Amino acid sequence: MESNNNKLVVFDFCETLVSFQTADAFVDFIIAKEAYHKFKWINTLKGILVKLRILAILSKLFPDLNPSKRLKLFQIRGINSNKLLKYAQDFSKEMLTPNLIDVLYKRMLSHQSQNDIVIIISGGYSPYIKVFAEQHGIKYFFATEIELSKNKVTGHFSGKDCLNQQKVELLEQFLQDNPIQFSSSIAYSDSSSDLPLLKWVNEGYVVSKDSSQKWAFENKLKEIIYN
């Protein structure tokens, strides 16, 4: 059981710990490494849907659907699960490590040095989030799962996309199932989509590049601005 003097510290991943959106980038990384263009036609379809504003309408009507992300993931349908794990290792080394946001990465290390309970929760994909977590001794993480069938990628999520209110629901279920005690809670995220998470904790920090974000002030959240 964790000490009740520890803080519960929750980090978003994309544009919070690393400087880019990782989910689509991971798919593109695999496609490039594999020269896997079996579903290249999806790019054409996506372009048509964007031009007709169909994706924008779907995203507005169904904020948890994330159709653009789903179309991207489908492009690696059929990739072997062993290759998926290998590319997660490579992606972590080649793309994540060189693109860490220094001030937030140091915050994470500082929380770890104080024996706080660090959790990563991300809409990024679990294979490389797991690699990152294991490399840094982070025991707990949540991410969007890639569905596998017969050891191959189906092109679909397994379960819900780990975004918006889903993050809070996962954390609440986790705390119900695990005997973790903590004195207070902190969360770091760059995105207004994480408002449910930032308001769920005792201290919410908005991570902003170069300049302040209006929604941070409007919601009375603390802010970390980096260059």
C-alpha positions as semicolon CSV with decimal commas, in nm:
position;residue;x (nm);y (nm);z (nm)
1;M;0,000;0,000;0,000
2;E;0,127;0,348;-0,089
3;S;0,185;0,600;0,190
4;N;-0,092;0,853;0,238
5;N;0,177;1,126;0,233
6;N;0,234;1,065;-0,137
7;K;0,064;1,276;-0,401
8;L;-0,123;1,121;-0,691
9;V;0,028;1,281;-1,002
10;V;-0,133;1,227;-1,342
11;F;0,042;1,318;-1,667
12;D;-0,115;1,342;-2,007
13;F;0,143;1,234;-2,267
14;C;0,110;1,402;-2,608
15;E;0,221;1,768;-2,603
16;T;0,259;1,736;-2,226
17;L;0,555;1,503;-2,177
18;V;0,648;1,482;-2,546
19;S;0,617;1,765;-2,795
20;F;0,387;1,609;-3,055
21;Q;0,072;1,404;-3,103
22;T;0,195;1,047;-3,093
23;A;-0,096;0,824;-3,200
24;D;-0,109;0,906;-3,572
25;A;0,269;0,950;-3,573
26;F;0,311;0,591;-3,450
27;V;0,093;0,460;-3,733
28;D;0,290;0,664;-3,988
29;F;0,615;0,536;-3,832
30;I;0,506;0,174;-3,886
31;I;0,385;0,241;-4,239
32;A;0,720;0,399;-4,329
33;K;0,930;0,125;-4,167
34;E;0,724;-0,153;-4,325
35;A;0,662;0,024;-4,656
36;Y;0,307;-0,086;-4,583
37;H;0,073;0,082;-4,828
38;K;-0,208;-0,172;-4,845
39;F;-0,461;0,082;-4,720
40;K;-0,315;0,393;-4,880
41;W;-0,657;0,459;-5,037
42;I;-0,781;0,563;-4,694
43;N;-0,581;0,886;-4,728
44;T;-0,784;0,969;-5,039
45;L;-1,108;0,888;-4,858
46;K;-1,004;1,098;-4,560
47;G;-0,923;1,390;-4,789
48;I;-1,273;1,374;-4,941
49;L;-1,434;1,354;-4,596
50;V;-1,232;1,655;-4,479
51;K;-1,322;1,856;-4,789
52;L;-1,691;1,778;-4,739
53;R;-1,655;1,864;-4,367
54;I;-1,801;1,527;-4,277
55;L;-1,521;1,451;-4,030
56;A;-1,566;1,791;-3,863
57;I;-1,941;1,735;-3,829
58;L;-1,894;1,383;-3,689
59;S;-1,633;1,510;-3,441
60;K;-1,866;1,783;-3,322
61;L;-2,168;1,555;-3,289
62;F;-1,974;1,265;-3,137
63;P;-1,666;1,405;-2,956
64;D;-1,559;1,061;-2,836
65;L;-1,575;0,903;-3,182
66;N;-1,251;1,050;-3,319
67;P;-1,312;0,932;-3,678
68;S;-0,986;1,072;-3,817
69;K;-0,781;0,873;-3,566
70;R;-0,980;0,559;-3,642
71;L;-0,920;0,595;-4,016
72;K;-0,548;0,637;-3,955
73;L;-0,525;0,329;-3,732
74;F;-0,704;0,115;-3,991
75;Q;-0,408;0,170;-4,223
76;I;-0,198;-0,079;-4,024
77;R;-0,463;-0,351;-4,026
78;G;-0,289;-0,686;-4,064
79;I;0,043;-0,592;-3,902
80;N;0,177;-0,874;-3,686
81;S;0,162;-0,819;-3,308
82;N;0,534;-0,898;-3,268
83;K;0,619;-0,627;-3,519
84;L;0,386;-0,388;-3,335
85;L;0,586;-0,441;-3,015
86;K;0,918;-0,405;-3,197
87;Y;0,810;-0,080;-3,355
88;A;0,692;0,046;-3,016
89;Q;1,049;0,003;-2,890
90;D;1,191;0,174;-3,197
91;F;0,937;0,457;-3,179
92;S;1,025;0,522;-2,817
93;K;1,396;0,542;-2,897
94;E;1,376;0,734;-3,223
95;M;1,079;0,963;-3,165
96;L;0,983;0,991;-2,797
97;T;1,319;1,028;-2,626
98;P;1,444;1,307;-2,858
99;N;1,119;1,501;-2,824
100;L;1,061;1,516;-2,450
101;I;0,946;1,851;-2,315
102;D;1,230;1,919;-2,075
103;V;1,046;2,118;-1,807
104;L;0,765;1,863;-1,780
105;Y;0,999;1,566;-1,799
106;K;1,197;1,713;-1,507
107;R;0,871;1,762;-1,318
108;M;0,791;1,397;-1,368
109;L;1,134;1,293;-1,241
110;S;1,099;1,527;-0,943
111;H;0,764;1,374;-0,848
112;Q;0,920;1,030;-0,874
113;S;1,210;1,134;-0,650
114;Q;0,956;1,245;-0,388
115;N;0,790;0,901;-0,409
116;D;0,470;1,046;-0,550
117;I;0,242;0,807;-0,736
118;V;0,292;0,892;-1,102
119;I;0,035;0,780;-1,359
120;I;0,043;0,839;-1,733
121;I;-0,296;0,856;-1,901
122;S;-0,308;0,916;-2,272
123;G;-0,499;0,887;-2,595
124;G;-0,172;0,763;-2,739
125;Y;-0,140;0,392;-2,804
126;S;-0,051;0,149;-2,529
127;P;0,244;-0,036;-2,694
128;Y;0,482;0,262;-2,681
129;I;0,328;0,418;-2,368
130;K;0,408;0,089;-2,195
131;V;0,767;0,102;-2,322
132;F;0,807;0,459;-2,194
133;A;0,651;0,374;-1,858
134;E;0,872;0,069;-1,808
135;Q;1,184;0,262;-1,904
136;H;1,106;0,520;-1,636
137;G;0,986;0,289;-1,362
138;I;0,627;0,410;-1,386
139;K;0,403;0,140;-1,249
140;Y;0,066;0,271;-1,366
141;F;-0,045;0,388;-1,708
142;F;-0,358;0,401;-1,921
143;A;-0,371;0,446;-2,298
144;T;-0,581;0,362;-2,600
145;E;-0,553;-0,008;-2,674
146;I;-0,501;-0,143;-3,027
147;E;-0,722;-0,443;-3,094
148;L;-0,553;-0,768;-3,199
149;S;-0,705;-1,081;-3,348
150;K;-0,502;-1,392;-3,430
151;N;-0,188;-1,193;-3,346
152;K;-0,263;-0,924;-3,602
153;V;-0,382;-0,564;-3,579
154;T;-0,753;-0,540;-3,667
155;G;-0,735;-0,168;-3,734
156;H;-0,974;-0,089;-3,448
157;F;-0,950;0,024;-3,087
158;S;-0,988;-0,236;-2,817
159;G;-1,238;-0,069;-2,587
160;K;-1,285;0,308;-2,574
161;D;-1,043;0,575;-2,688
162;C;-0,864;0,704;-2,378
163;L;-0,979;1,065;-2,404
164;N;-1,204;1,322;-2,238
165;Q;-1,424;1,189;-1,955
166;Q;-1,295;0,836;-2,017
167;K;-0,971;0,930;-1,842
168;V;-1,156;1,019;-1,522
169;E;-1,365;0,703;-1,541
170;L;-1,053;0,489;-1,577
171;L;-0,885;0,659;-1,283
172;E;-1,189;0,627;-1,060
173;Q;-1,223;0,258;-1,141
174;F;-0,851;0,208;-1,084
175;L;-0,867;0,372;-0,740
176;Q;-1,168;0,160;-0,647
177;D;-0,978;-0,155;-0,738
178;N;-0,642;-0,065;-0,581
179;P;-0,560;0,024;-0,218
180;I;-0,372;0,345;-0,294
181;Q;-0,372;0,628;-0,043
182;F;-0,253;0,980;-0,121
183;S;-0,263;1,322;0,038
184;S;-0,362;1,523;-0,272
185;S;-0,378;1,495;-0,650
186;I;-0,218;1,684;-0,939
187;A;-0,266;1,660;-1,315
188;Y;-0,076;1,804;-1,610
189;S;-0,223;1,838;-1,961
190;D;-0,197;2,064;-2,263
191;S;-0,551;2,009;-2,389
192;S;-0,892;2,152;-2,302
193;S;-1,031;1,806;-2,378
194;D;-0,874;1,708;-2,044
195;L;-1,079;1,958;-1,845
196;P;-1,266;1,672;-1,673
197;L;-0,930;1,538;-1,551
198;L;-0,785;1,879;-1,460
199;K;-1,094;1,960;-1,253
200;W;-1,108;1,615;-1,096
201;V;-0,771;1,662;-0,922
202;N;-0,685;1,908;-0,646
203;E;-0,435;2,095;-0,866
204;G;-0,468;2,113;-1,243
205;Y;-0,178;2,243;-1,452
206;V;-0,224;2,345;-1,814
207;V;0,086;2,293;-2,026
208;S;0,123;2,565;-2,291
209;K;0,386;2,625;-2,557
210;D;0,511;2,984;-2,597
211;S;0,199;3,163;-2,470
212;S;-0,088;3,134;-2,227
213;Q;-0,411;2,961;-2,325
214;K;-0,733;3,149;-2,255
215;W;-0,920;2,841;-2,135
216;A;-0,666;2,786;-1,857
217;F;-0,743;3,129;-1,710
218;E;-1,118;3,089;-1,762
219;N;-1,117;2,765;-1,566
220;K;-0,890;2,900;-1,290
221;L;-0,618;2,647;-1,359
222;K;-0,248;2,685;-1,301
223;E;-0,030;2,703;-1,611
224;I;0,318;2,603;-1,717
225;I;0,438;2,793;-2,024
226;Y;0,748;2,661;-2,201
227;N;0,943;2,758;-2,513
